[in-house]
């Protein structure tokens, strides 16, 4: 069976032009997919999770009941993950955290959390990816390596496509890469500026001073970059974790946001974060419309409070403040610093995930689910905020993340009404 | 109203779940009898408990509170307090003295992040170290500290005095981005400072006693002995040992951040 | 759902010509009925009974308001809203979270709210948020005034007509919205338009052509609501001339000019900005145009519009943080926090103009109450505005606390005081009529049983801020200004009677999008409860 216009639930590009051939509930070939995407689609049945309690296989109902029992007794539970699931599951997860008086956080806090803090400080002059395609004659990738991390970004959105006012495609566009090391992306660039590690902030501040017309003594390459940025017709600065997770973090983002904002006194310029997980943007969106805040939220007082550095996953775990962790569609054991992730094996950790992971290995309860975008429909938000409907292409024996979360929410409510 | 001997709180057991404790404030306690104090609500994780479930409580009707124990997980002590005094004989958690407008908090151990955040007035003194964002503005705010004084004898983390508009902060050592986004006020660092001091500042003064690495967006002006600083140092010598040479010595003046208004100053003591 | 009988209330139902009569209202099956076999009787003796409020213009859902929420944690921090046994938690500053938005509207007796600015590419997002707004029925308007397909086919009316129809259906929108037509598109190149006849930077179309084309298409498609227009030069001193020109251009046509207060400025700079509301009101009186006021409320707000060049201007004026988002092919938008100050001459004049419009436009069926939430202020300020309209003395007292320039307007000389019947008109009867929602805004038999019951109080603002009872689709959901039961309303969409297919050149045009045309239209899954209103 052939599926067309399939949306790829892998990275923040959320390409929606894939074709899949499915036979006997397996993807046997893909068209238009990048290497990462193809590898994902062709290996969907590897490492599937099974319903487990204390490492022993059991029925999914038993796992859900166990999870309800554990989480209902918690003094301060954490709900975490949610970047690789659809928005209905994210909505339900917020409801659960609120119901439990716990904390909720998404993987934003370990990738583009600093971006959010930057935006809250400075604002954000941005655009959708199609605006870059249609208008940009200059694209600057800063601390980001799209060739490896977002393989089709350059060909679908930012470098080679011909848009409404960019009929020459690649030929009409300058590509600049600013990074601390050579990458596959820097090799494609018309100009590569290599920074000393940990000096992004100084470079961005210097550029801002130059754009303002101040005279400062810096690398001539940066002076040329400032001129290029000022004189383009429509520029875009696309930044990745090389900026958000290096020395200076949210301050680096502040400087980049301010630079782009200031450039708009001379030309049109936009800035976009190159967000990783396919629906981490959706987690920000859903959390924000339901609570006002995009990540690192606490409900222990019955209302939402915002606390990056306080209610964010690394901090709650490192300080050992939570007593139960519910991990949804994420693998913190492999992605968090050891001092944080090791605590997950000390407390009751529940995992809701279609796949086995390092986190499911240490969890007390594992609830397997139908993978969003593969075996469950729903909404995902592209890195630029464009919402796209995910497709269901394979059948799964398990319920979706959303369905499991509904059961848990209902179970917690039922348990309470029995108690009272 | 008759003031008692002071109110003593002694923590009974230690645990990790965070406690939200903004009810611990002297201007409230001075109006309450012992029973009422004991029955004040604290949020312990997702549960509500009485103060007496966690603390042994002595005294009543006093605006002086002394607390014993490791309060690392206690947040918001002295939040918004307007008068009175809290002495913490140990270490304390986040948001201590945040938004307070008067009175005094003495912390004999360490303090955590957001100490005296958006402080309006009053004084906070820490004998040990403090965390990040001391005296800073909360996320998204335009203005942080608007008045009062924070003295930390040990070191503080990053972004001390972020968004500061008025008041004084004096610390032993400081991390990165000291005084970022400041629009006024004074920050003094007796020891070492990290990188990027004064980033985005438009006004205000940062005084350093060890040579820092400055951003390229600060420009050297002159060396001099600023009058206001002499007065400020004399004032500070009421609470900290100020080397007399700091008062008489010269300072190199750098102005910035030129990416912003550029009317902020970093003064570096040269002896 | 049980049947209800609401007895002894004083009923204001302007659409049915009822102006303060003591009548009983019967509710059966979620509708107003001739006679219900009600088990439950609610005695509302001495209280005022009105149809549920209908807000024609309030930014409550979608990418723009959500970017605003994300931008302003400092605004939420001081306005937490705890959960209760029946309601969800959230925040309730000027940018309330979705749940709180629904609760607050309901507490004031509003039961229908329209989100007025959705980029079609982001329509799914708007619908997701609408689905998380409880208590009210809702719908959204689709941004079209800077759509580059329309701009580039501006002289091909048939093509534009078919495209607009397809787009409304694809976005599951309810009306055509135009914001600074052609100006926001120019902003994609850092420019704006000045004057109705100015051509775009990249396209030949003028604002005048865009407005007349969309208004003509609106007429041809027989849409229930007229073209909803945020016209050009908004917020600019001296813009009243453009506004008069726009009104002249639309004379005899159906159109709705939104938050008109921002387009009534005389003078040549911020220093000498003055009110021209009188001339504008006269022109409106003389036309078929409907308008809403766009009242400003003193205090902190977050401005957000698809008028991106205006938001840039406001950023440069205020120095506050600024969000801009250019949406491919369709539109753009901006967000800037702002504070309206009583002692600021411009802000005080703006405040006066909003009231002048409501008081000087004679026909209450053509001027509606709005704050352009959250731009001029929060929708929660409606009771305060109602009091200003109904109480001349209060108006004068407020005026005396403002910068003197507010008194140079004609406001001090206006003696008109709104009656309760007129308030019911500008907040529900007339807005429902303008929207073409035949089952809303009145209490006639067959109407949706959305009923607001207010305590008759000396202080009008208190009376309208907490309804004694609110009934939504026949269910009692509010008691004494508090939510007693949570309920989710429906979304209004359009019924074109036939399947709508895009022209082949629309498919061709999609090469300028980064989303496949097959993945573009909003699926019905996003409208779990809906009512499709027939066009024609």
PDB file of N, CA, C and O in Angstrom, chain A residues 275-321:
ATOM      1  N   UNK A 275      15.212  23.831  15.620  1.00  0.00           N
ATOM      2  CA  UNK A 275      14.799  22.954  16.712  1.00  0.00           C
ATOM      3  C   UNK A 275      14.886  21.499  16.292  1.00  0.00           C
ATOM      4  O   UNK A 275      14.602  21.150  15.162  1.00  0.00           O
ATOM      5  N   UNK A 276      15.272  20.661  17.237  1.00  0.00           N
ATOM      6  CA  UNK A 276      15.612  19.269  16.945  1.00  0.00           C
ATOM      7  C   UNK A 276      14.435  18.333  16.830  1.00  0.00           C
ATOM      8  O   UNK A 276      13.991  17.999  15.728  1.00  0.00           O
ATOM      9  N   UNK A 277      13.868  17.915  17.980  1.00  0.00           N
ATOM     10  CA  UNK A 277      12.787  16.932  17.953  1.00  0.00           C
ATOM     11  C   UNK A 277      11.598  17.474  17.172  1.00  0.00           C
ATOM     12  O   UNK A 277      11.302  18.663  17.225  1.00  0.00           O
ATOM     13  N   UNK A 278      10.886  16.563  16.502  1.00  0.00           N
ATOM     14  CA  UNK A 278       9.909  17.025  15.527  1.00  0.00           C
ATOM     15  C   UNK A 278       8.772  17.829  16.134  1.00  0.00           C
ATOM     16  O   UNK A 278       8.183  18.672  15.481  1.00  0.00           O
ATOM     17  N   UNK A 279       8.454  17.580  17.417  1.00  0.00           N
ATOM     18  CA  UNK A 279       7.352  18.361  17.981  1.00  0.00           C
ATOM     19  C   UNK A 279       7.718  19.016  19.317  1.00  0.00           C
ATOM     20  O   UNK A 279       6.869  19.215  20.178  1.00  0.00           O
ATOM     21  N   UNK A 280       8.967  19.371  19.465  1.00  0.00           N
ATOM     22  CA  UNK A 280       9.353  20.101  20.676  1.00  0.00           C
ATOM     23  C   UNK A 280       8.722  21.494  20.637  1.00  0.00           C
ATOM     24  O   UNK A 280       8.331  22.059  21.669  1.00  0.00           O
ATOM     25  N   UNK A 281       8.555  22.022  19.447  1.00  0.00           N
ATOM     26  CA  UNK A 281       7.871  23.318  19.305  1.00  0.00           C
ATOM     27  C   UNK A 281       6.419  23.196  19.762  1.00  0.00           C
ATOM     28  O   UNK A 281       5.886  24.092  20.420  1.00  0.00           O
ATOM     29  N   UNK A 282       5.804  22.063  19.443  1.00  0.00           N
ATOM     30  CA  UNK A 282       4.420  21.835  19.874  1.00  0.00           C
ATOM     31  C   UNK A 282       4.293  21.805  21.390  1.00  0.00           C
ATOM     32  O   UNK A 282       3.327  22.313  21.956  1.00  0.00           O
ATOM     33  N   UNK A 283       5.283  21.194  22.052  1.00  0.00           N
ATOM     34  CA  UNK A 283       5.245  21.164  23.523  1.00  0.00           C
ATOM     35  C   UNK A 283       5.251  22.596  24.063  1.00  0.00           C
ATOM     36  O   UNK A 283       4.462  22.949  24.939  1.00  0.00           O
ATOM     37  N   UNK A 284       6.117  23.439  23.504  1.00  0.00           N
ATOM     38  CA  UNK A 284       6.138  24.862  23.897  1.00  0.00           C
ATOM     39  C   UNK A 284       4.768  25.499  23.690  1.00  0.00           C
ATOM     40  O   UNK A 284       4.265  26.229  24.541  1.00  0.00           O
ATOM     41  N   UNK A 285       4.200  25.234  22.526  1.00  0.00           N
ATOM     42  CA  UNK A 285       2.915  25.861  22.159  1.00  0.00           C
ATOM     43  C   UNK A 285       1.805  25.450  23.130  1.00  0.00           C
ATOM     44  O   UNK A 285       1.075  26.293  23.649  1.00  0.00           O
ATOM     45  N   UNK A 286       1.674  24.132  23.311  1.00  0.00           N
ATOM     46  CA  UNK A 286       0.580  23.612  24.138  1.00  0.00           C
ATOM     47  C   UNK A 286       0.740  24.082  25.584  1.00  0.00           C
ATOM     48  O   UNK A 286      -0.211  24.576  26.201  1.00  0.00           O
ATOM     49  N   UNK A 287       1.942  23.942  26.114  1.00  0.00           N
ATOM     50  CA  UNK A 287       2.177  24.388  27.498  1.00  0.00           C
ATOM     51  C   UNK A 287       1.798  25.865  27.620  1.00  0.00           C
ATOM     52  O   UNK A 287       1.197  26.294  28.594  1.00  0.00           O
ATOM     53  N   UNK A 288       2.169  26.652  26.611  1.00  0.00           N
ATOM     54  CA  UNK A 288       1.952  28.095  26.683  1.00  0.00           C
ATOM     55  C   UNK A 288       0.468  28.437  26.644  1.00  0.00           C
ATOM     56  O   UNK A 288      -0.005  29.265  27.410  1.00  0.00           O
ATOM     57  N   UNK A 289      -0.293  27.779  25.738  1.00  0.00           N
ATOM     58  CA  UNK A 289      -1.698  28.205  25.696  1.00  0.00           C
ATOM     59  C   UNK A 289      -2.479  27.690  26.900  1.00  0.00           C
ATOM     60  O   UNK A 289      -3.430  28.319  27.332  1.00  0.00           O
ATOM     61  N   UNK A 290      -2.020  26.563  27.484  1.00  0.00           N
ATOM     62  CA  UNK A 290      -2.751  26.067  28.643  1.00  0.00           C
ATOM     63  C   UNK A 290      -2.304  26.722  29.958  1.00  0.00           C
ATOM     64  O   UNK A 290      -3.093  26.830  30.885  1.00  0.00           O
ATOM     65  N   UNK A 291      -1.041  27.138  30.033  1.00  0.00           N
ATOM     66  CA  UNK A 291      -0.531  27.630  31.324  1.00  0.00           C
ATOM     67  C   UNK A 291       0.080  29.028  31.262  1.00  0.00           C
ATOM     68  O   UNK A 291       0.347  29.623  32.298  1.00  0.00           O
ATOM     69  N   UNK A 292       0.343  29.539  30.069  1.00  0.00           N
ATOM     70  CA  UNK A 292       1.040  30.814  29.926  1.00  0.00           C
ATOM     71  C   UNK A 292       2.541  30.655  29.761  1.00  0.00           C
ATOM     72  O   UNK A 292       3.210  31.575  29.322  1.00  0.00           O
ATOM     73  N   UNK A 293       3.049  29.493  30.136  1.00  0.00           N
ATOM     74  CA  UNK A 293       4.503  29.304  30.136  1.00  0.00           C
ATOM     75  C   UNK A 293       4.914  28.136  29.232  1.00  0.00           C
ATOM     76  O   UNK A 293       4.219  27.131  29.183  1.00  0.00           O
ATOM     77  N   UNK A 294       6.059  28.263  28.561  1.00  0.00           N
ATOM     78  CA  UNK A 294       6.424  27.241  27.570  1.00  0.00           C
ATOM     79  C   UNK A 294       7.113  25.982  28.087  1.00  0.00           C
ATOM     80  O   UNK A 294       7.090  24.962  27.419  1.00  0.00           O
ATOM     81  N   UNK A 295       7.782  26.032  29.221  1.00  0.00           N
ATOM     82  CA  UNK A 295       8.434  24.826  29.765  1.00  0.00           C
ATOM     83  C   UNK A 295       8.767  25.094  31.226  1.00  0.00           C
ATOM     84  O   UNK A 295       8.531  26.195  31.723  1.00  0.00           O
ATOM     85  N   UNK A 296       9.286  24.086  31.912  1.00  0.00           N
ATOM     86  CA  UNK A 296       9.706  24.249  33.310  1.00  0.00           C
ATOM     87  C   UNK A 296       8.598  24.845  34.177  1.00  0.00           C
ATOM     88  O   UNK A 296       8.725  25.928  34.729  1.00  0.00           O
ATOM     89  N   UNK A 297       7.492  24.115  34.265  1.00  0.00           N
ATOM     90  CA  UNK A 297       6.299  24.619  34.951  1.00  0.00           C
ATOM     91  C   UNK A 297       5.996  23.775  36.189  1.00  0.00           C
ATOM     92  O   UNK A 297       6.103  22.546  36.146  1.00  0.00           O
ATOM     93  N   UNK A 298       5.599  24.438  37.253  1.00  0.00           N
ATOM     94  CA  UNK A 298       5.258  23.764  38.501  1.00  0.00           C
ATOM     95  C   UNK A 298       3.787  24.025  38.833  1.00  0.00           C
ATOM     96  O   UNK A 298       3.294  25.136  38.641  1.00  0.00           O
ATOM     97  N   UNK A 299       3.108  22.995  39.330  1.00  0.00           N
ATOM     98  CA  UNK A 299       1.705  23.131  39.724  1.00  0.00           C
ATOM     99  C   UNK A 299       1.486  22.867  41.213  1.00  0.00           C
ATOM    100  O   UNK A 299       0.358  22.629  41.632  1.00  0.00           O
ATOM    101  N   UNK A 300       2.549  22.864  42.003  1.00  0.00           N
ATOM    102  CA  UNK A 300       2.374  22.415  43.387  1.00  0.00           C
ATOM    103  C   UNK A 300       1.474  23.353  44.186  1.00  0.00           C
ATOM    104  O   UNK A 300       0.901  22.962  45.188  1.00  0.00           O
ATOM    105  N   UNK A 301       1.335  24.599  43.746  1.00  0.00           N
ATOM    106  CA  UNK A 301       0.438  25.514  44.459  1.00  0.00           C
ATOM    107  C   UNK A 301      -0.965  25.548  43.843  1.00  0.00           C
ATOM    108  O   UNK A 301      -1.789  26.372  44.224  1.00  0.00           O
ATOM    109  N   UNK A 302      -1.208  24.665  42.869  1.00  0.00           N
ATOM    110  CA  UNK A 302      -2.535  24.631  42.256  1.00  0.00           C
ATOM    111  C   UNK A 302      -2.656  25.525  41.036  1.00  0.00           C
ATOM    112  O   UNK A 302      -3.656  25.511  40.344  1.00  0.00           O
ATOM    113  N   UNK A 303      -1.638  26.329  40.796  1.00  0.00           N
ATOM    114  CA  UNK A 303      -1.611  27.163  39.588  1.00  0.00           C
ATOM    115  C   UNK A 303      -0.213  27.096  38.989  1.00  0.00           C
ATOM    116  O   UNK A 303       0.742  26.718  39.665  1.00  0.00           O
ATOM    117  N   UNK A 304      -0.104  27.446  37.705  1.00  0.00           N
ATOM    118  CA  UNK A 304       1.207  27.301  37.068  1.00  0.00           C
ATOM    119  C   UNK A 304       2.212  28.366  37.517  1.00  0.00           C
ATOM    120  O   UNK A 304       1.864  29.535  37.649  1.00  0.00           O
ATOM    121  N   UNK A 305       3.429  27.899  37.765  1.00  0.00           N
ATOM    122  CA  UNK A 305       4.546  28.817  38.006  1.00  0.00           C
ATOM    123  C   UNK A 305       5.669  28.434  37.057  1.00  0.00           C
ATOM    124  O   UNK A 305       5.826  27.266  36.706  1.00  0.00           O
ATOM    125  N   UNK A 306       6.462  29.407  36.684  1.00  0.00           N
ATOM    126  CA  UNK A 306       7.491  29.231  35.668  1.00  0.00           C
ATOM    127  C   UNK A 306       8.853  29.276  36.335  1.00  0.00           C
ATOM    128  O   UNK A 306       9.104  30.190  37.114  1.00  0.00           O
ATOM    129  N   UNK A 307       9.690  28.294  36.055  1.00  0.00           N
ATOM    130  CA  UNK A 307      10.990  28.302  36.698  1.00  0.00           C
ATOM    131  C   UNK A 307      12.084  27.557  35.958  1.00  0.00           C
ATOM    132  O   UNK A 307      12.515  26.500  36.397  1.00  0.00           O
ATOM    133  N   UNK A 308      12.567  28.111  34.845  1.00  0.00           N
ATOM    134  CA  UNK A 308      13.756  27.517  34.235  1.00  0.00           C
ATOM    135  C   UNK A 308      14.895  27.589  35.257  1.00  0.00           C
ATOM    136  O   UNK A 308      15.073  28.629  35.883  1.00  0.00           O
ATOM    137  N   UNK A 309      15.615  26.505  35.441  1.00  0.00           N
ATOM    138  CA  UNK A 309      16.650  26.464  36.478  1.00  0.00           C
ATOM    139  C   UNK A 309      16.075  26.045  37.820  1.00  0.00           C
ATOM    140  O   UNK A 309      16.807  25.778  38.762  1.00  0.00           O
ATOM    141  N   UNK A 310      14.762  26.000  37.916  1.00  0.00           N
ATOM    142  CA  UNK A 310      14.102  25.638  39.157  1.00  0.00           C
ATOM    143  C   UNK A 310      13.183  24.425  38.940  1.00  0.00           C
ATOM    144  O   UNK A 310      13.292  23.421  39.623  1.00  0.00           O
ATOM    145  N   UNK A 311      12.298  24.569  37.967  1.00  0.00           N
ATOM    146  CA  UNK A 311      11.373  23.468  37.671  1.00  0.00           C
ATOM    147  C   UNK A 311      11.761  22.739  36.387  1.00  0.00           C
ATOM    148  O   UNK A 311      10.949  22.039  35.792  1.00  0.00           O
ATOM    149  N   UNK A 312      12.973  22.942  35.933  1.00  0.00           N
ATOM    150  CA  UNK A 312      13.421  22.246  34.733  1.00  0.00           C
ATOM    151  C   UNK A 312      14.021  20.908  35.124  1.00  0.00           C
ATOM    152  O   UNK A 312      14.499  20.720  36.248  1.00  0.00           O
ATOM    153  N   UNK A 313      13.981  19.979  34.183  1.00  0.00           N
ATOM    154  CA  UNK A 313      14.257  18.571  34.489  1.00  0.00           C
ATOM    155  C   UNK A 313      15.614  18.363  35.150  1.00  0.00           C
ATOM    156  O   UNK A 313      15.718  17.654  36.155  1.00  0.00           O
ATOM    157  N   UNK A 314      16.648  18.973  34.606  1.00  0.00           N
ATOM    158  CA  UNK A 314      17.998  18.730  35.134  1.00  0.00           C
ATOM    159  C   UNK A 314      18.079  19.190  36.590  1.00  0.00           C
ATOM    160  O   UNK A 314      18.642  18.504  37.450  1.00  0.00           O
ATOM    161  N   UNK A 315      17.469  20.333  36.868  1.00  0.00           N
ATOM    162  CA  UNK A 315      17.543  20.892  38.224  1.00  0.00           C
ATOM    163  C   UNK A 315      16.713  20.097  39.218  1.00  0.00           C
ATOM    164  O   UNK A 315      17.152  19.822  40.331  1.00  0.00           O
ATOM    165  N   UNK A 316      15.503  19.711  38.819  1.00  0.00           N
ATOM    166  CA  UNK A 316      14.659  18.934  39.736  1.00  0.00           C
ATOM    167  C   UNK A 316      15.302  17.590  40.078  1.00  0.00           C
ATOM    168  O   UNK A 316      15.238  17.131  41.216  1.00  0.00           O
ATOM    169  N   UNK A 317      15.933  16.968  39.070  1.00  0.00           N
ATOM    170  CA  UNK A 317      16.550  15.660  39.321  1.00  0.00           C
ATOM    171  C   UNK A 317      17.872  15.799  40.069  1.00  0.00           C
ATOM    172  O   UNK A 317      18.141  15.058  41.013  1.00  0.00           O
ATOM    173  N   UNK A 318      18.676  16.772  39.678  1.00  0.00           N
ATOM    174  CA  UNK A 318      19.975  16.916  40.367  1.00  0.00           C
ATOM    175  C   UNK A 318      19.783  17.261  41.829  1.00  0.00           C
ATOM    176  O   UNK A 318      20.549  16.831  42.677  1.00  0.00           O
ATOM    177  N   UNK A 319      18.767  18.052  42.121  1.00  0.00           N
ATOM    178  CA  UNK A 319      18.517  18.418  43.515  1.00  0.00           C
ATOM    179  C   UNK A 319      17.662  17.375  44.228  1.00  0.00           C
ATOM    180  O   UNK A 319      17.301  17.562  45.390  1.00  0.00           O
ATOM    181  N   UNK A 320      17.299  16.332  43.516  1.00  0.00           N
ATOM    182  CA  UNK A 320      16.525  15.212  44.077  1.00  0.00           C
ATOM    183  C   UNK A 320      15.218  15.695  44.701  1.00  0.00           C
ATOM    184  O   UNK A 320      14.829  15.246  45.788  1.00  0.00           O
ATOM    185  N   UNK A 321      14.553  16.613  44.043  1.00  0.00           N
ATOM    186  CA  UNK A 321      13.349  17.203  44.616  1.00  0.00           C
ATOM    187  C   UNK A 321      12.079  16.427  44.297  1.00  0.00           C
ATOM    188  O   UNK A 321      11.089  16.549  45.008  1.00  0.00           O
TER     189      UNK A 321
END
